[in-house]
Amino acid sequence: MHNASADCPVCPNTVENAEHVFFNCIRFEEGREKLHRQLQEVAKPENIVQLMLADEKNWLVVATFAHSVITSLRAEEMARRR
């Protein structure tokens, strides 16, 4: 079971949805900056698919960032359950 609140625990007055977490949440800013450096472009909802499909390197860079975000979110959820 996930946290009952839809609000982001660190970004005031913001719904914690996939777009917010991946593209905007301050919890993942450091990883997102690394992602942008590796892509040599700022990833946005409007261009993420194009960037991923550009080549295998980009695909792996985005997948690695996504995996790190999901892993962090799962760890946060497990900590909340304790």
Tab-separated table of N, CA, C and O in Angstrom:
chain	number	residue	atom	x	y	z
A	1	MET	N	0.851	-1.189	0.000
A	1	MET	CA	0.000	0.000	0.000
A	1	MET	C	0.887	1.238	0.000
A	1	MET	O	1.833	1.341	0.760
A	2	HIS	N	0.557	2.177	-0.820
A	2	HIS	CA	1.329	3.407	-0.903
A	2	HIS	C	0.795	4.440	0.078
A	2	HIS	O	-0.289	4.299	0.635
A	3	ASN	N	1.577	5.480	0.262
A	3	ASN	CA	1.163	6.588	1.099
A	3	ASN	C	-0.215	7.063	0.629
A	3	ASN	O	-0.435	7.259	-0.561
A	4	ALA	N	-1.141	7.265	1.556
A	4	ALA	CA	-2.508	7.636	1.207
A	4	ALA	C	-2.591	9.028	0.581
A	4	ALA	O	-3.511	9.321	-0.171
A	5	SER	N	-1.644	9.890	0.866
A	5	SER	CA	-1.661	11.241	0.335
A	5	SER	C	-1.107	11.261	-1.082
A	5	SER	O	-0.121	10.604	-1.393
A	6	ALA	N	-1.739	12.037	-1.944
A	6	ALA	CA	-1.255	12.192	-3.321
A	6	ALA	C	-0.207	13.292	-3.421
A	6	ALA	O	0.371	13.494	-4.479
A	7	ASP	N	0.033	13.989	-2.317
A	7	ASP	CA	0.988	15.098	-2.328
A	7	ASP	C	2.421	14.593	-2.265
A	7	ASP	O	2.730	13.624	-1.582
A	8	CYS	N	3.290	15.289	-2.950
A	8	CYS	CA	4.722	15.013	-2.888
A	8	CYS	C	5.204	15.341	-1.470
A	8	CYS	O	4.885	16.417	-0.953
A	9	PRO	N	5.970	14.456	-0.856
A	9	PRO	CA	6.407	14.719	0.513
A	9	PRO	C	7.447	15.832	0.643
A	9	PRO	O	7.710	16.287	1.749
A	10	VAL	N	8.024	16.291	-0.462
A	10	VAL	CA	9.053	17.334	-0.373
A	10	VAL	C	8.745	18.596	-1.176
A	10	VAL	O	9.375	19.626	-0.951
A	11	CYS	N	7.816	18.527	-2.087
A	11	CYS	CA	7.464	19.695	-2.911
A	11	CYS	C	6.077	20.183	-2.492
A	11	CYS	O	5.079	19.533	-2.790
A	12	PRO	N	6.009	21.311	-1.784
A	12	PRO	CA	4.729	21.790	-1.263
A	12	PRO	C	3.679	22.002	-2.354
A	12	PRO	O	3.993	22.475	-3.450
A	13	ASN	N	2.456	21.633	-2.040
A	13	ASN	CA	1.297	21.856	-2.903
A	13	ASN	C	1.473	21.258	-4.302
A	13	ASN	O	1.040	21.837	-5.290
A	14	THR	N	2.113	20.091	-4.371
A	14	THR	CA	2.357	19.438	-5.653
A	14	THR	C	1.915	17.985	-5.566
A	14	THR	O	2.287	17.269	-4.634
A	15	VAL	N	1.135	17.561	-6.537
A	15	VAL	CA	0.724	16.163	-6.607
A	15	VAL	C	1.922	15.328	-7.045
A	15	VAL	O	2.632	15.687	-7.986
A	16	GLU	N	2.138	14.229	-6.357
A	16	GLU	CA	3.243	13.342	-6.692
A	16	GLU	C	2.774	12.335	-7.735
A	16	GLU	O	2.270	11.268	-7.420
A	17	ASN	N	2.941	12.716	-9.003
A	17	ASN	CA	2.622	11.796	-10.090
A	17	ASN	C	3.905	11.479	-10.846
A	17	ASN	O	4.976	11.999	-10.537
A	18	ALA	N	3.807	10.605	-11.831
A	18	ALA	CA	5.003	10.162	-12.559
A	18	ALA	C	5.738	11.326	-13.216
A	18	ALA	O	6.969	11.406	-13.167
A	19	GLU	N	5.008	12.230	-13.831
A	19	GLU	CA	5.654	13.364	-14.499
A	19	GLU	C	6.396	14.241	-13.500
A	19	GLU	O	7.543	14.635	-13.734
A	20	HIS	N	5.762	14.526	-12.371
A	20	HIS	CA	6.421	15.357	-11.354
A	20	HIS	C	7.704	14.688	-10.868
A	20	HIS	O	8.769	15.310	-10.820
A	21	VAL	N	7.609	13.412	-10.515
A	21	VAL	CA	8.760	12.700	-9.962
A	21	VAL	C	9.908	12.655	-10.967
A	21	VAL	O	11.047	12.955	-10.637
A	22	PHE	N	9.617	12.299	-12.201
A	22	PHE	CA	10.665	12.104	-13.197
A	22	PHE	C	11.279	13.418	-13.674
A	22	PHE	O	12.487	13.508	-13.854
A	23	PHE	N	10.460	14.444	-13.857
A	23	PHE	CA	10.944	15.662	-14.490
A	23	PHE	C	11.142	16.854	-13.553
A	23	PHE	O	11.842	17.798	-13.928
A	24	ASN	N	10.552	16.844	-12.354
A	24	ASN	CA	10.557	18.062	-11.538
A	24	ASN	C	10.927	17.914	-10.070
A	24	ASN	O	11.410	18.881	-9.476
A	25	CYS	N	10.681	16.787	-9.459
A	25	CYS	CA	10.843	16.669	-8.012
A	25	CYS	C	12.287	16.934	-7.588
A	25	CYS	O	13.235	16.392	-8.167
A	26	ILE	N	12.423	17.754	-6.557
A	26	ILE	CA	13.755	18.129	-6.095
A	26	ILE	C	14.524	16.953	-5.495
A	26	ILE	O	15.750	16.985	-5.450
A	27	ARG	N	13.819	15.895	-5.076
A	27	ARG	CA	14.515	14.715	-4.541
A	27	ARG	C	15.461	14.112	-5.573
A	27	ARG	O	16.466	13.511	-5.215
A	28	PHE	N	15.139	14.252	-6.838
A	28	PHE	CA	15.899	13.582	-7.888
A	28	PHE	C	16.656	14.565	-8.776
A	28	PHE	O	17.080	14.225	-9.879
A	29	GLU	N	16.860	15.773	-8.276
A	29	GLU	CA	17.522	16.824	-9.057
A	29	GLU	C	18.948	16.440	-9.451
A	29	GLU	O	19.357	16.644	-10.591
A	30	GLU	N	19.689	15.884	-8.519
A	30	GLU	CA	21.082	15.517	-8.823
A	30	GLU	C	21.142	14.470	-9.944
A	30	GLU	O	21.914	14.603	-10.889
A	31	GLY	N	20.319	13.456	-9.845
A	31	GLY	CA	20.280	12.433	-10.886
A	31	GLY	C	19.788	12.986	-12.213
A	31	GLY	O	20.278	12.612	-13.283
A	32	ARG	N	18.826	13.901	-12.144
A	32	ARG	CA	18.280	14.515	-13.356
A	32	ARG	C	19.334	15.378	-14.038
A	32	ARG	O	19.448	15.376	-15.262
A	33	GLU	N	20.133	16.098	-13.258
A	33	GLU	CA	21.209	16.897	-13.842
A	33	GLU	C	22.224	16.003	-14.542
A	33	GLU	O	22.700	16.321	-15.636
A	34	LYS	N	22.543	14.871	-13.935
A	34	LYS	CA	23.452	13.902	-14.565
A	34	LYS	C	22.831	13.379	-15.860
A	34	LYS	O	23.507	13.259	-16.882
A	35	LEU	N	21.539	13.078	-15.814
A	35	LEU	CA	20.823	12.620	-17.007
A	35	LEU	C	20.946	13.640	-18.126
A	35	LEU	O	21.290	13.299	-19.264
A	36	HIS	N	20.714	14.888	-17.818
A	36	HIS	CA	20.775	15.947	-18.837
A	36	HIS	C	22.187	16.090	-19.399
A	36	HIS	O	22.355	16.281	-20.607
A	37	ARG	N	23.186	15.994	-18.534
A	37	ARG	CA	24.578	16.051	-19.026
A	37	ARG	C	24.866	14.900	-19.979
A	37	ARG	O	25.474	15.089	-21.028
A	38	GLN	N	24.444	13.709	-19.596
A	38	GLN	CA	24.720	12.539	-20.424
A	38	GLN	C	23.957	12.584	-21.745
A	38	GLN	O	24.465	12.142	-22.771
A	39	LEU	N	22.738	13.120	-21.716
A	39	LEU	CA	21.950	13.246	-22.945
A	39	LEU	C	22.391	14.449	-23.774
A	39	LEU	O	22.048	14.554	-24.943
A	40	GLN	N	23.099	15.369	-23.135
A	40	GLN	CA	23.486	16.642	-23.733
A	40	GLN	C	22.255	17.441	-24.167
A	40	GLN	O	22.266	18.174	-25.158
A	41	GLU	N	21.198	17.277	-23.377
A	41	GLU	CA	19.930	17.960	-23.628
A	41	GLU	C	19.062	17.809	-22.387
A	41	GLU	O	19.180	16.821	-21.666
A	42	VAL	N	18.194	18.766	-22.172
A	42	VAL	CA	17.255	18.693	-21.052
A	42	VAL	C	16.098	17.786	-21.450
A	42	VAL	O	15.433	18.014	-22.462
A	43	ALA	N	15.889	16.751	-20.660
A	43	ALA	CA	14.772	15.835	-20.898
A	43	ALA	C	13.489	16.474	-20.388
A	43	ALA	O	13.433	16.976	-19.264
A	44	LYS	N	12.471	16.470	-21.235
A	44	LYS	CA	11.151	17.019	-20.907
A	44	LYS	C	10.100	16.014	-21.368
A	44	LYS	O	10.393	15.155	-22.201
A	45	PRO	N	8.886	16.128	-20.864
A	45	PRO	CA	7.847	15.207	-21.329
A	45	PRO	C	7.700	15.217	-22.856
A	45	PRO	O	7.429	14.187	-23.466
A	46	GLU	N	7.941	16.376	-23.440
A	46	GLU	CA	7.745	16.525	-24.883
A	46	GLU	C	8.836	15.851	-25.720
A	46	GLU	O	8.626	15.590	-26.901
A	47	ASN	N	10.021	15.607	-25.130
A	47	ASN	CA	11.105	15.066	-25.949
A	47	ASN	C	11.702	13.763	-25.421
A	47	ASN	O	12.616	13.219	-26.037
A	48	ILE	N	11.215	13.239	-24.313
A	48	ILE	CA	11.850	12.088	-23.691
A	48	ILE	C	11.838	10.859	-24.600
A	48	ILE	O	12.837	10.145	-24.704
A	49	VAL	N	10.743	10.597	-25.280
A	49	VAL	CA	10.679	9.420	-26.155
A	49	VAL	C	11.659	9.575	-27.315
A	49	VAL	O	12.409	8.643	-27.632
A	50	GLN	N	11.682	10.736	-27.914
A	50	GLN	CA	12.618	10.989	-29.011
A	50	GLN	C	14.066	10.801	-28.552
A	50	GLN	O	14.878	10.201	-29.253
A	51	LEU	N	14.384	11.319	-27.364
A	51	LEU	CA	15.735	11.164	-26.832
A	51	LEU	C	16.072	9.690	-26.588
A	51	LEU	O	17.165	9.232	-26.927
A	52	MET	N	15.137	8.965	-26.026
A	52	MET	CA	15.378	7.550	-25.744
A	52	MET	C	15.586	6.743	-27.013
A	52	MET	O	16.406	5.815	-27.033
A	53	LEU	N	14.856	7.074	-28.041
A	53	LEU	CA	14.931	6.305	-29.285
A	53	LEU	C	16.072	6.739	-30.197
A	53	LEU	O	16.340	6.089	-31.208
A	54	ALA	N	16.769	7.804	-29.827
A	54	ALA	CA	17.853	8.319	-30.669
A	54	ALA	C	18.980	7.302	-30.813
A	54	ALA	O	19.520	7.124	-31.902
A	55	ASP	N	19.339	6.661	-29.705
A	55	ASP	CA	20.378	5.632	-29.781
A	55	ASP	C	20.380	4.813	-28.488
A	55	ASP	O	19.719	5.159	-27.509
A	56	GLU	N	21.129	3.733	-28.498
A	56	GLU	CA	21.150	2.816	-27.361
A	56	GLU	C	21.719	3.479	-26.105
A	56	GLU	O	21.254	3.234	-24.998
A	57	LYS	N	22.720	4.332	-26.264
A	57	LYS	CA	23.311	5.029	-25.115
A	57	LYS	C	22.242	5.845	-24.395
A	57	LYS	O	22.113	5.775	-23.181
A	58	ASN	N	21.494	6.633	-25.156
A	58	ASN	CA	20.432	7.439	-24.544
A	58	ASN	C	19.404	6.557	-23.850
A	58	ASN	O	18.934	6.883	-22.757
A	59	TRP	N	19.040	5.456	-24.493
A	59	TRP	CA	18.062	4.544	-23.907
A	59	TRP	C	18.551	4.079	-22.530
A	59	TRP	O	17.822	4.112	-21.554
A	60	LEU	N	19.812	3.666	-22.470
A	60	LEU	CA	20.367	3.163	-21.226
A	60	LEU	C	20.486	4.252	-20.170
A	60	LEU	O	20.259	3.999	-18.973
A	61	VAL	N	20.829	5.461	-20.568
A	61	VAL	CA	20.941	6.585	-19.636
A	61	VAL	C	19.577	6.881	-19.005
A	61	VAL	O	19.461	7.044	-17.790
A	62	VAL	N	18.536	6.939	-19.819
A	62	VAL	CA	17.189	7.213	-19.300
A	62	VAL	C	16.718	6.051	-18.434
A	62	VAL	O	16.158	6.258	-17.346
A	63	ALA	N	16.956	4.834	-18.882
A	63	ALA	CA	16.543	3.656	-18.111
A	63	ALA	C	17.249	3.616	-16.756
A	63	ALA	O	16.636	3.273	-15.738
A	64	THR	N	18.508	3.982	-16.729
A	64	THR	CA	19.263	3.999	-15.475
A	64	THR	C	18.696	5.038	-14.513
A	64	THR	O	18.531	4.772	-13.312
A	65	PHE	N	18.382	6.219	-15.028
A	65	PHE	CA	17.778	7.244	-14.181
A	65	PHE	C	16.419	6.774	-13.659
A	65	PHE	O	16.124	6.899	-12.465
A	66	ALA	N	15.597	6.232	-14.541
A	66	ALA	CA	14.276	5.755	-14.135
A	66	ALA	C	14.399	4.675	-13.060
A	66	ALA	O	13.658	4.678	-12.067
A	67	HIS	N	15.334	3.771	-13.225
A	67	HIS	CA	15.551	2.714	-12.242
A	67	HIS	C	15.958	3.300	-10.892
A	67	HIS	O	15.470	2.868	-9.837
A	68	SER	N	16.822	4.298	-10.908
A	68	SER	CA	17.253	4.912	-9.644
A	68	SER	C	16.094	5.613	-8.944
A	68	SER	O	15.975	5.555	-7.717
A	69	VAL	N	15.232	6.250	-9.719
A	69	VAL	CA	14.059	6.920	-9.142
A	69	VAL	C	13.126	5.888	-8.510
A	69	VAL	O	12.693	6.046	-7.362
A	70	ILE	N	12.836	4.830	-9.242
A	70	ILE	CA	11.928	3.801	-8.735
A	70	ILE	C	12.503	3.138	-7.488
A	70	ILE	O	11.796	2.907	-6.508
A	71	THR	N	13.796	2.867	-7.510
A	71	THR	CA	14.451	2.262	-6.350
A	71	THR	C	14.338	3.179	-5.130
A	71	THR	O	14.040	2.716	-4.025
A	72	SER	N	14.549	4.467	-5.321
A	72	SER	CA	14.429	5.429	-4.217
A	72	SER	C	13.006	5.503	-3.686
A	72	SER	O	12.791	5.544	-2.470
A	73	LEU	N	12.041	5.531	-4.592
A	73	LEU	CA	10.648	5.590	-4.165
A	73	LEU	C	10.256	4.349	-3.378
A	73	LEU	O	9.544	4.437	-2.374
A	74	ARG	N	10.722	3.184	-3.810
A	74	ARG	CA	10.429	1.939	-3.087
A	74	ARG	C	11.057	1.979	-1.698
A	74	ARG	O	10.440	1.559	-0.714
A	75	ALA	N	12.285	2.467	-1.605
A	75	ALA	CA	12.955	2.557	-0.301
A	75	ALA	C	12.202	3.510	0.622
A	75	ALA	O	12.045	3.226	1.822
A	76	GLU	N	11.742	4.642	0.085
A	76	GLU	CA	10.952	5.584	0.885
A	76	GLU	C	9.684	4.923	1.395
A	76	GLU	O	9.302	5.094	2.555
A	77	GLU	N	9.020	4.161	0.530
A	77	GLU	CA	7.781	3.487	0.916
A	77	GLU	C	8.045	2.450	2.007
A	77	GLU	O	7.294	2.349	2.975
A	78	MET	N	9.121	1.701	1.858
A	78	MET	CA	9.455	0.697	2.882
A	78	MET	C	9.763	1.375	4.219
A	78	MET	O	9.357	0.882	5.271
A	79	ALA	N	10.447	2.497	4.189
A	79	ALA	CA	10.774	3.230	5.419
A	79	ALA	C	9.495	3.735	6.085
A	79	ALA	O	9.393	3.746	7.317
A	80	ARG	N	8.532	4.179	5.284
A	80	ARG	CA	7.260	4.680	5.839
A	80	ARG	C	6.485	3.559	6.518
A	80	ARG	O	5.753	3.783	7.463
A	81	ARG	N	6.610	2.347	6.014
A	81	ARG	CA	5.861	1.211	6.555
A	81	ARG	C	6.407	0.731	7.901
A	81	ARG	O	5.728	0.028	8.624
A	82	ARG	N	7.632	1.076	8.199
A	82	ARG	CA	8.248	0.582	9.457
A	82	ARG	C	7.729	1.299	10.648
A	82	ARG	O	7.250	2.293	10.764
